[in-house]
Short mmCIF file of C-alpha atoms and ligand atoms in Angstrom, two decimals:
data_model
loop_
_atom_site.label_atom_id
_atom_site.label_comp_id
_atom_site.label_asym_id
_atom_site.label_seq_id
_atom_site.Cartn_x
_atom_site.Cartn_y
_atom_site.Cartn_z
CA MET B 233 -16.55 140.87 -55.48
CA LYS B 234 -17.26 138.10 -57.97
CA VAL B 235 -16.20 134.48 -57.88
CA VAL B 236 -15.90 133.14 -61.42
CA LYS B 237 -15.69 129.52 -62.47
CA PHE B 238 -14.58 128.23 -65.85
CA GLY B 239 -15.60 124.75 -66.98
CA GLY B 240 -13.65 122.17 -68.96
CA THR B 241 -14.28 123.53 -72.46
CA SER B 242 -13.23 127.00 -71.24
CA VAL B 243 -9.78 125.72 -70.27
CA ALA B 244 -9.39 123.14 -73.05
CA ASN B 245 -6.62 124.95 -74.93
CA ALA B 246 -4.51 128.10 -75.08
CA GLU B 247 -7.08 130.03 -77.10
CA GLN B 248 -9.73 129.42 -74.46
CA ILE B 249 -7.36 130.33 -71.62
CA SER B 250 -6.59 133.62 -73.36
CA LYS B 251 -10.33 134.34 -73.34
CA ILE B 252 -10.41 133.67 -69.60
CA ILE B 253 -7.63 136.20 -69.00
CA GLN B 254 -9.54 138.75 -71.04
CA ILE B 255 -12.83 138.08 -69.22
CA VAL B 256 -11.35 138.16 -65.73
CA THR B 257 -9.21 141.25 -66.22
CA SER B 258 -12.00 143.22 -67.89
CA ASP B 259 -13.81 143.43 -64.53
CA ALA B 260 -11.86 144.32 -61.38
CA ALA B 261 -14.51 142.59 -59.25
CA ARG B 262 -13.53 139.19 -60.67
CA ARG B 263 -11.01 138.23 -57.99
CA ILE B 264 -11.32 134.50 -57.41
CA VAL B 265 -11.13 132.21 -60.42
CA VAL B 266 -12.06 128.54 -60.12
CA VAL B 267 -10.92 126.29 -62.95
CA SER B 268 -11.78 122.82 -64.20
CA ALA B 269 -9.41 120.35 -65.81
CA PRO B 270 -9.03 120.77 -69.60
CA GLY B 271 -12.13 119.37 -71.28
CA LYS B 272 -12.88 118.40 -74.85
CA ARG B 273 -11.33 120.49 -77.67
CA ASN B 274 -13.72 118.89 -80.14
CA LYS B 275 -16.48 116.29 -80.11
CA ALA B 276 -14.16 113.32 -80.45
CA ASP B 277 -11.70 114.52 -77.79
CA ILE B 278 -11.33 113.05 -74.29
CA LYS B 279 -11.50 115.12 -71.09
CA VAL B 280 -8.31 115.18 -69.03
CA THR B 281 -10.27 113.83 -66.03
CA ASP B 282 -11.24 110.77 -68.08
CA LEU B 283 -7.63 110.35 -69.23
CA LEU B 284 -6.54 110.47 -65.59
CA ILE B 285 -9.11 107.86 -64.57
CA ALA B 286 -7.86 105.56 -67.33
CA LEU B 287 -4.27 106.19 -66.22
CA ALA B 288 -5.11 105.41 -62.60
CA ASN B 289 -6.85 102.18 -63.61
CA THR B 290 -3.78 101.10 -65.59
CA VAL B 291 -1.58 101.81 -62.57
CA ILE B 292 -3.95 99.85 -60.30
CA ALA B 293 -3.89 96.93 -62.77
CA GLY B 294 -0.08 96.94 -62.57
CA LYS B 295 0.30 97.51 -66.31
CA ASP B 296 2.62 99.81 -68.25
CA PHE B 297 1.20 103.29 -67.71
CA GLU B 298 3.83 105.33 -69.60
CA PRO B 299 1.75 105.85 -72.80
CA GLU B 300 -1.25 107.09 -70.81
CA LEU B 301 0.90 109.32 -68.63
CA LYS B 302 2.39 110.80 -71.78
CA THR B 303 -1.05 111.56 -73.21
CA VAL B 304 -2.01 113.56 -70.10
CA VAL B 305 1.30 115.44 -69.99
CA GLU B 306 0.96 116.24 -73.70
CA ARG B 307 -2.41 117.94 -73.11
CA TYR B 308 -0.70 120.42 -70.78
CA ALA B 309 2.41 120.64 -72.94
CA GLU B 310 0.30 121.79 -75.88
CA ILE B 311 -1.19 124.56 -73.74
CA GLN B 312 2.26 125.51 -72.39
CA ARG B 313 3.75 125.75 -75.91
CA ASP B 314 0.82 127.70 -77.35
CA LEU B 315 0.87 130.18 -74.46
CA LYS B 316 4.68 130.36 -74.65
CA LEU B 317 5.07 129.52 -70.97
CA PRO B 318 8.39 128.20 -69.62
CA ASP B 319 9.16 124.48 -70.24
CA ALA B 320 9.54 124.07 -66.49
CA VAL B 321 5.74 124.24 -66.16
CA VAL B 322 5.33 120.90 -67.93
CA LYS B 323 8.28 119.34 -66.12
CA THR B 324 6.61 120.20 -62.81
CA ILE B 325 3.33 118.68 -64.00
CA GLU B 326 5.00 115.45 -65.07
CA ALA B 327 6.91 115.22 -61.78
CA ASP B 328 3.70 115.87 -59.88
CA LEU B 329 1.87 113.04 -61.67
CA ARG B 330 4.76 110.64 -61.18
CA GLY B 331 4.83 111.60 -57.50
CA ARG B 332 1.11 110.81 -57.14
CA ILE B 333 1.65 107.41 -58.75
CA ALA B 334 4.77 106.55 -56.74
CA GLY B 335 3.22 107.56 -53.42
CA ARG B 336 -0.12 105.88 -54.12
CA SER B 337 -2.40 104.69 -51.40
CA SER B 338 -3.38 101.03 -51.26
CA ASN B 339 -6.95 102.28 -51.01
CA HIS B 340 -7.97 102.44 -54.69
CA LEU B 341 -10.68 105.03 -54.17
CA GLN B 342 -8.21 107.30 -52.40
CA PHE B 343 -5.61 106.85 -55.13
CA MET B 344 -8.23 107.45 -57.82
CA ASP B 345 -9.17 110.75 -56.17
CA ALA B 346 -5.55 111.86 -55.95
CA MET B 347 -5.20 111.21 -59.69
CA LYS B 348 -8.52 112.82 -60.68
CA ALA B 349 -7.66 115.94 -58.67
CA ALA B 350 -4.42 116.35 -60.64
CA GLY B 351 -6.46 117.55 -63.63
CA GLU B 352 -7.76 120.66 -61.90
CA ASP B 353 -4.58 121.16 -59.87
CA CYS B 354 -2.31 121.27 -62.94
CA SER B 355 -4.85 123.37 -64.80
CA ALA B 356 -4.80 126.01 -62.04
CA ARG B 357 -0.99 126.09 -61.98
CA VAL B 358 -0.78 126.59 -65.74
CA ILE B 359 -3.49 129.25 -65.75
CA ALA B 360 -1.87 131.19 -62.88
CA GLU B 361 1.36 131.24 -64.94
CA ALA B 362 -0.57 132.42 -67.98
CA PHE B 363 -2.11 135.37 -66.09
CA THR B 364 1.26 136.39 -64.70
CA LYS B 365 2.91 136.16 -68.10
CA ALA B 366 0.17 138.39 -69.52
CA GLY B 367 1.08 141.00 -66.87
CA PHE B 368 -1.66 140.30 -64.32
CA PRO B 369 -0.22 139.00 -61.05
CA ALA B 370 -2.09 135.85 -60.10
CA GLN B 371 -1.54 133.17 -57.51
CA TYR B 372 -2.30 129.47 -57.59
CA VAL B 373 -4.13 128.45 -54.42
CA ASN B 374 -3.67 125.03 -52.87
CA PRO B 375 -7.19 123.96 -51.76
CA GLY B 376 -5.86 122.00 -48.77
CA GLU B 377 -3.86 124.95 -47.47
CA ALA B 378 -6.73 127.33 -48.15
CA GLY B 379 -9.03 125.25 -45.94
CA MET B 380 -11.26 123.33 -48.38
CA LEU B 381 -12.02 120.49 -45.95
CA LEU B 382 -14.10 117.59 -47.24
CA SER B 383 -15.66 114.43 -45.85
CA ASP B 384 -13.73 111.27 -46.61
CA ASP B 385 -16.27 109.85 -49.07
CA PHE B 386 -13.74 109.52 -51.86
CA GLY B 387 -15.24 110.35 -55.23
CA ASN B 388 -18.40 111.65 -53.63
CA ALA B 389 -17.15 114.00 -50.89
CA GLN B 390 -19.06 116.84 -49.28
CA VAL B 391 -17.70 120.05 -47.85
CA LEU B 392 -17.35 120.29 -44.05
CA ASP B 393 -18.83 123.40 -42.44
CA GLU B 394 -15.56 124.34 -40.78
CA SER B 395 -14.14 125.14 -44.23
CA TYR B 396 -16.06 128.37 -44.52
CA PRO B 397 -14.36 130.66 -41.95
CA LYS B 398 -10.89 129.81 -43.25
CA LEU B 399 -11.87 130.14 -46.91
CA ALA B 400 -13.39 133.55 -46.07
CA THR B 401 -9.88 134.92 -45.59
CA LEU B 402 -9.24 134.57 -49.35
CA LYS B 403 -11.20 137.80 -49.62
CA GLN B 404 -8.15 139.73 -48.44
CA ALA B 405 -5.82 138.58 -51.22
CA LYS B 406 -4.34 141.31 -53.42
CA ASP B 407 -3.62 139.18 -56.47
CA ILE B 408 -6.13 137.35 -58.62
CA LEU B 409 -6.51 133.88 -57.11
CA ILE B 410 -6.61 130.79 -59.30
CA PHE B 411 -8.29 128.01 -57.34
CA PRO B 412 -8.51 124.46 -58.71
CA GLY B 413 -12.06 123.09 -58.64
CA PHE B 414 -13.34 119.62 -57.87
CA PHE B 415 -11.29 118.64 -54.82
CA GLY B 416 -10.20 119.41 -51.28
CA VAL B 417 -8.62 117.45 -48.46
CA THR B 418 -10.02 115.31 -45.68
CA LYS B 419 -9.23 115.92 -42.02
CA GLY B 420 -6.61 113.21 -42.41
CA GLY B 421 -4.94 115.26 -45.15
CA GLU B 422 -5.94 113.01 -48.08
CA VAL B 423 -7.11 114.47 -51.37
CA ALA B 424 -10.83 113.85 -51.94
CA THR B 425 -13.03 114.87 -54.86
CA PHE B 426 -16.62 115.96 -55.21
CA PRO B 427 -18.83 113.95 -57.59
CA ARG B 428 -18.03 114.35 -61.31
CA GLY B 429 -18.61 117.86 -62.59
CA GLY B 430 -17.85 119.11 -59.09
CA SER B 431 -15.85 122.24 -59.93
CA ASP B 432 -19.22 124.03 -59.90
CA ILE B 433 -19.48 123.03 -56.23
CA THR B 434 -16.03 124.48 -55.44
CA GLY B 435 -17.07 127.79 -57.01
CA ALA B 436 -20.31 127.91 -55.05
CA ILE B 437 -18.52 127.16 -51.76
CA LEU B 438 -15.98 129.92 -52.37
CA ALA B 439 -18.68 132.40 -53.41
CA ALA B 440 -20.53 131.63 -50.19
CA ALA B 441 -17.37 131.78 -48.05
CA VAL B 442 -16.30 135.23 -49.29
CA THR B 443 -19.95 136.41 -49.59
CA ALA B 444 -19.46 137.31 -53.23
CA ASP B 445 -21.94 139.66 -54.92
CA VAL B 446 -22.40 137.08 -57.62
CA TYR B 447 -21.08 133.67 -58.61
CA GLU B 448 -20.42 133.67 -62.33
CA ASN B 449 -20.27 130.22 -63.84
CA PHE B 450 -18.73 130.33 -67.31
CA THR B 451 -19.49 127.50 -69.66
CA ASP B 452 -20.00 127.12 -73.42
CA VAL B 453 -23.61 128.18 -73.89
CA ASP B 454 -25.14 131.68 -73.92
CA SER B 455 -27.77 130.68 -71.42
CA VAL B 456 -29.52 127.70 -69.94
CA CYS B 457 -32.15 126.32 -72.32
CA SER B 458 -35.62 125.41 -71.15
CA MET B 459 -35.21 121.93 -72.67
CA ASP B 460 -32.29 119.80 -73.76
CA PRO B 461 -31.26 121.20 -77.17
CA ARG B 462 -29.80 117.80 -78.10
CA VAL B 463 -33.32 116.37 -78.09
CA ILE B 464 -35.54 119.37 -78.94
CA GLU B 465 -34.37 121.91 -81.52
CA ASN B 466 -34.22 125.57 -80.50
CA PRO B 467 -35.80 125.53 -77.07
CA PRO B 468 -36.31 129.00 -75.58
CA ALA B 469 -33.52 130.39 -73.40
CA ILE B 470 -34.09 130.97 -69.69
CA ASP B 471 -33.08 134.47 -68.61
CA CYS B 472 -33.93 134.08 -64.95
CA MET B 473 -34.91 131.25 -62.64
CA THR B 474 -34.95 130.53 -58.93
CA TYR B 475 -32.58 128.31 -57.00
CA ARG B 476 -35.34 125.80 -56.46
CA GLU B 477 -36.10 125.63 -60.17
CA MET B 478 -32.43 125.15 -61.01
CA ARG B 479 -32.07 122.45 -58.38
CA GLU B 480 -35.07 120.51 -59.71
CA LEU B 481 -33.92 120.84 -63.32
CA SER B 482 -30.30 119.90 -62.60
CA TYR B 483 -31.51 116.87 -60.67
CA ALA B 484 -32.95 115.32 -63.81
CA GLY B 485 -30.44 115.91 -66.52
CA PHE B 486 -29.71 119.64 -66.83
CA GLY B 487 -25.98 119.24 -67.17
CA VAL B 488 -25.12 122.94 -67.30
CA PHE B 489 -24.82 123.33 -63.54
CA HIS B 490 -24.18 120.71 -60.85
CA ASP B 491 -27.23 120.21 -58.65
CA GLU B 492 -25.10 120.04 -55.49
CA ALA B 493 -23.62 123.45 -56.26
CA ILE B 494 -26.92 125.17 -55.54
CA ILE B 495 -26.86 124.50 -51.80
CA PRO B 496 -23.89 126.69 -50.73
CA ALA B 497 -25.18 129.53 -52.91
CA VAL B 498 -28.68 129.24 -51.45
CA ARG B 499 -27.42 129.27 -47.86
CA ALA B 500 -25.52 132.52 -48.41
CA SER B 501 -28.07 133.96 -50.90
CA ILE B 502 -25.46 134.46 -53.60
CA PRO B 503 -27.00 134.99 -57.05
CA ILE B 504 -25.56 132.73 -59.75
CA CYS B 505 -25.05 133.82 -63.34
CA ILE B 506 -24.42 131.16 -66.01
CA LYS B 507 -22.40 132.76 -68.82
CA ASN B 508 -20.57 131.84 -72.02
CA THR B 509 -16.78 132.07 -72.22
CA ASN B 510 -17.12 132.28 -76.01
CA ASN B 511 -19.63 135.11 -75.84
CA PRO B 512 -19.18 136.93 -72.54
CA ALA B 513 -21.28 139.91 -73.66
CA ALA B 514 -24.44 137.76 -73.64
CA PRO B 515 -26.36 138.38 -70.40
CA GLY B 516 -26.57 134.68 -69.51
CA THR B 517 -29.03 133.05 -67.12
CA MET B 518 -29.49 134.45 -63.62
CA VAL B 519 -30.34 132.06 -60.80
CA VAL B 520 -31.82 133.99 -57.87
CA PRO B 521 -33.76 133.40 -54.63
CA LYS B 522 -37.11 134.64 -56.02
CA ARG B 523 -38.61 135.71 -59.32
CA ALA B 524 -41.68 137.77 -59.95
CA PRO B 525 -44.91 135.80 -60.20
CA GLY B 526 -46.62 135.95 -63.56
CA GLU B 527 -43.47 135.39 -65.55
CA ARG B 528 -43.41 131.95 -67.17
CA THR B 529 -45.38 129.37 -65.25
CA VAL B 530 -43.12 126.57 -66.45
CA VAL B 531 -39.47 127.51 -66.73
CA GLY B 532 -37.94 124.27 -67.92
CA ILE B 533 -38.47 120.61 -68.65
CA SER B 534 -35.69 118.12 -68.01
CA SER B 535 -35.35 114.40 -68.37
CA ALA B 536 -32.99 111.70 -67.20
CA PRO B 537 -32.93 108.05 -68.24
CA GLY B 538 -31.55 105.17 -66.18
CA PHE B 539 -34.20 104.68 -63.50
CA CYS B 540 -36.17 101.68 -62.33
CA ALA B 541 -39.26 101.09 -60.23
CA ILE B 542 -40.06 98.40 -57.69
CA TYR B 543 -43.87 98.04 -57.71
CA ILE B 544 -45.43 96.30 -54.73
CA ASP B 545 -49.09 95.36 -54.38
CA LYS B 546 -50.78 94.11 -51.24
CA TYR B 547 -54.45 94.19 -50.48
CA MET B 548 -55.13 96.35 -47.37
CA MET B 549 -51.60 97.75 -47.35
CA ASN B 550 -53.10 101.00 -46.05
CA ARG B 551 -54.09 99.24 -42.80
CA GLU B 552 -50.74 97.53 -42.22
CA ILE B 553 -48.75 99.56 -39.73
CA GLY B 554 -45.05 99.85 -40.52
CA PHE B 555 -45.22 98.49 -44.08
CA GLY B 556 -43.45 101.48 -45.65
CA ARG B 557 -40.83 101.61 -42.93
CA ARG B 558 -39.99 97.93 -43.23
CA LEU B 559 -39.74 98.20 -47.00
CA LEU B 560 -37.38 101.16 -46.80
CA GLN B 561 -35.39 99.40 -44.08
CA ILE B 562 -34.63 96.60 -46.54
CA LEU B 563 -33.24 99.17 -48.97
CA GLU B 564 -31.27 100.85 -46.19
CA ASP B 565 -29.76 97.51 -45.16
CA GLU B 566 -28.53 97.17 -48.75
CA LYS B 567 -27.18 100.75 -48.65
CA ILE B 568 -29.42 101.85 -51.49
CA SER B 569 -30.72 105.39 -51.71
CA PHE B 570 -34.07 105.84 -53.38
CA GLU B 571 -35.48 108.80 -55.29
CA HIS B 572 -39.27 108.67 -54.85
CA THR B 573 -41.94 106.53 -53.23
CA PRO B 574 -45.38 107.22 -54.69
CA THR B 575 -48.10 105.28 -52.87
CA GLY B 576 -51.67 104.12 -53.47
CA ILE B 577 -54.14 102.40 -51.16
CA ASP B 578 -52.95 98.90 -51.84
CA ASN B 579 -49.63 99.62 -53.53
CA ILE B 580 -46.35 101.40 -53.22
CA SER B 581 -43.57 101.99 -55.73
CA VAL B 582 -39.98 102.86 -55.08
CA ILE B 583 -38.14 104.69 -57.82
CA LEU B 584 -34.37 104.46 -57.84
CA ALA B 585 -31.41 104.70 -60.18
CA SER B 586 -30.94 101.42 -62.06
CA ALA B 587 -27.21 101.71 -61.36
CA ASN B 588 -28.03 101.21 -57.66
CA LEU B 589 -29.84 97.97 -58.34
CA PRO B 590 -27.59 95.45 -60.06
CA GLN B 591 -29.04 91.99 -60.68
CA ALA B 592 -27.64 90.32 -57.54
CA LYS B 593 -28.90 93.09 -55.26
CA GLN B 594 -32.27 93.08 -57.00
CA GLU B 595 -32.67 89.35 -56.34
CA ARG B 596 -31.68 89.74 -52.70
CA ILE B 597 -34.06 92.61 -52.17
CA THR B 598 -37.06 91.08 -53.91
CA GLY B 599 -36.39 87.86 -51.98
CA ARG B 600 -36.48 89.72 -48.68
CA ILE B 601 -39.56 91.74 -49.64
CA ASN B 602 -41.39 88.53 -50.52
CA ALA B 603 -40.32 86.80 -47.33
CA GLU B 604 -40.79 89.67 -44.88
CA LEU B 605 -43.63 91.77 -46.32
CA LYS B 606 -45.59 89.00 -48.08
CA PRO B 607 -46.93 91.17 -50.93
CA ASP B 608 -49.54 89.94 -53.41
CA ALA B 609 -47.29 90.98 -56.27
CA ILE B 610 -43.89 92.53 -56.80
CA LEU B 611 -42.45 93.71 -60.09
CA VAL B 612 -39.20 95.47 -60.97
CA GLU B 613 -39.16 97.51 -64.15
CA HIS B 614 -35.98 99.00 -65.60
CA GLY B 615 -35.60 101.35 -68.56
CA LEU B 616 -37.50 104.31 -67.13
CA THR B 617 -36.89 108.00 -67.82
CA LEU B 618 -37.87 110.65 -65.31
CA ILE B 619 -39.26 113.84 -66.76
CA MET B 620 -39.50 116.95 -64.60
CA VAL B 621 -41.74 119.87 -65.54
CA VAL B 622 -40.51 122.71 -63.37
CA GLY B 623 -41.74 126.20 -62.59
CA GLU B 624 -42.54 128.27 -59.49
CA GLY B 625 -45.77 129.39 -61.19
CA MET B 626 -47.22 125.86 -61.14
CA HIS B 627 -47.99 126.29 -57.46
CA TYR B 628 -50.81 128.75 -58.17
CA THR B 629 -51.86 127.90 -61.73
CA PRO B 630 -54.68 125.36 -62.01
CA GLY B 631 -54.74 122.77 -64.77
CA MET B 632 -51.00 122.30 -65.24
CA ALA B 633 -51.06 118.56 -64.62
CA ALA B 634 -54.02 118.15 -66.96
CA LYS B 635 -52.21 120.11 -69.65
CA ALA B 636 -49.12 117.90 -69.37
CA THR B 637 -50.90 114.57 -69.18
CA GLN B 638 -53.33 115.41 -72.00
CA ALA B 639 -50.45 116.43 -74.25
CA MET B 640 -48.59 113.20 -73.59
CA ALA B 641 -51.72 111.04 -73.91
CA ALA B 642 -52.55 112.66 -77.24
CA ASN B 643 -49.09 111.64 -78.45
CA GLY B 644 -49.50 108.05 -77.33
CA VAL B 645 -47.16 108.24 -74.33
CA ASN B 646 -48.01 105.82 -71.57
CA LEU B 647 -47.29 107.29 -68.14
CA GLU B 648 -45.74 104.82 -65.73
CA MET B 649 -46.00 107.19 -62.78
CA ILE B 650 -46.92 110.74 -61.84
CA ASN B 651 -45.56 112.50 -58.77
CA GLN B 652 -46.00 116.05 -57.63
CA GLY B 653 -43.49 117.01 -54.97
CA ALA B 654 -44.57 118.72 -51.78
CA SER B 655 -42.91 121.91 -53.03
CA GLU B 656 -45.45 122.03 -55.85
CA ILE B 657 -42.93 123.62 -58.16
CA SER B 658 -42.42 120.48 -60.17
CA MET B 659 -44.32 117.58 -61.60
CA MET B 660 -42.50 114.38 -62.26
CA PHE B 661 -43.48 111.76 -64.78
CA ALA B 662 -41.90 108.39 -65.36
CA VAL B 663 -42.11 107.07 -68.91
CA LYS B 664 -40.38 104.21 -70.70
CA ASP B 665 -37.00 105.24 -72.17
CA THR B 666 -38.45 104.48 -75.60
CA ASP B 667 -41.16 107.14 -75.06
CA ARG B 668 -38.78 109.84 -73.85
CA GLU B 669 -38.49 111.86 -77.03
CA LYS B 670 -42.19 111.60 -77.81
CA ALA B 671 -43.05 112.82 -74.31
CA LEU B 672 -40.61 115.74 -74.48
CA ARG B 673 -41.92 116.85 -77.87
CA ALA B 674 -45.48 116.80 -76.56
CA LEU B 675 -44.53 118.83 -73.48
CA GLY B 676 -42.37 121.29 -75.44
CA LYS B 677 -45.30 122.00 -77.71
CA VAL B 678 -47.85 122.54 -75.01
CA PHE B 679 -45.69 124.58 -72.61
CA PHE B 680 -43.33 126.47 -74.93
CA GLY B 681 -45.08 126.32 -78.28
CA ILE B 682 -42.11 124.61 -79.95
N1 LIG S 878 -12.99 117.70 -64.17
C1 LIG S 878 -14.03 117.16 -63.37
C2 LIG S 878 -14.94 116.29 -64.23
O1 LIG S 878 -14.74 116.14 -65.42
C3 LIG S 878 -14.78 118.21 -62.61
C4 LIG S 878 -15.35 119.34 -63.41
O2 LIG S 878 -14.98 119.55 -64.56
O3 LIG S 878 -16.19 120.07 -62.86
O4 LIG S 878 -15.86 115.73 -63.69
#
């Protein structure tokens, strides 16, 4: 049995949905189909999820929302007309959206999630109709009724373990199941969504719940590239990588697969295959528990901008018991999660997302650090990019760090920080945003010969 997930560009219009029907029905093992909300039809287009967020904000602001509601309905109406589905499909969608608005919660986050979820929910209803019309009986599945139970962190929810046994019963269904991605319900019965891009997570949860033979994740590329093709031309394709490699690469900017979607697949050891809706014959990229040693030491290099570092210096810091704990306690008190904390003898840095450190918080935190930890110096630097060089082979190949740092030094890239995780399958470098491209070119050349 295969669980298949189709991303936003794969459900963007009628032509793409027809491809989905073809792909799913060409393999009897493809029984559970997870769908995103319609994505971009072209570069300038807007994703339905973003349209819904704008609509929800207009409703919250108490302004006239009719034009924005119309825009969303029209996206589905175009699909309905092109697939020659009954008009009633669009009427139901419009009524559903109006119902969500009329019955809105006073909690804005909760209302926002109810609106965001409508994108996937309506998509699944339309696609189930399209399968049935094409002669393949298919059923829309309501995630709440099916048992997709989530924590009540609206916009950032996580699956609750008790979801799995109930979701496992989907295995018995006779028809093809069309399951909307991205959302579930809380124990209180409220709709809650995963983080953005979270339909991948839904697919992984379902694949784990029904112990699928493989989780096929259809997107719009033939395979995952070893570097971001928007920055580096023609990077080599990755045919196979491990879960750990995928997790590390997705963490820092590999947008093809959501990093949180790895965990359910890992727990149930379900292989993942990333494939292309527009070229389903291409083998795609397999993501598996282990790969043979000797193949490709470095599998991929990713990068993500938008980080900052808090550098703290204090002579004899190494002798001061509890320094690190007290520093991290200050961050915890401010409800800030951090990414890395490289340390030296007399210094420590904390790397975090700049978005988590707005000016007011930064001032409060540096004020407390000065008052409570009495450092010799403290400096906050924004505008950092994290670069991850990832590969299982790095663990047993000497000289990898030297290779990377020499290549960057030779290209005039100043390294702000180096960190090798305990897993030893990745090296992380922080560089200034302005050095990002230079650093990536240097690394691409030395590791992939491009
Ligand atoms: N539609 C949602 C988003 O744009 C979820 C997804 O596509 O995976 O974030």
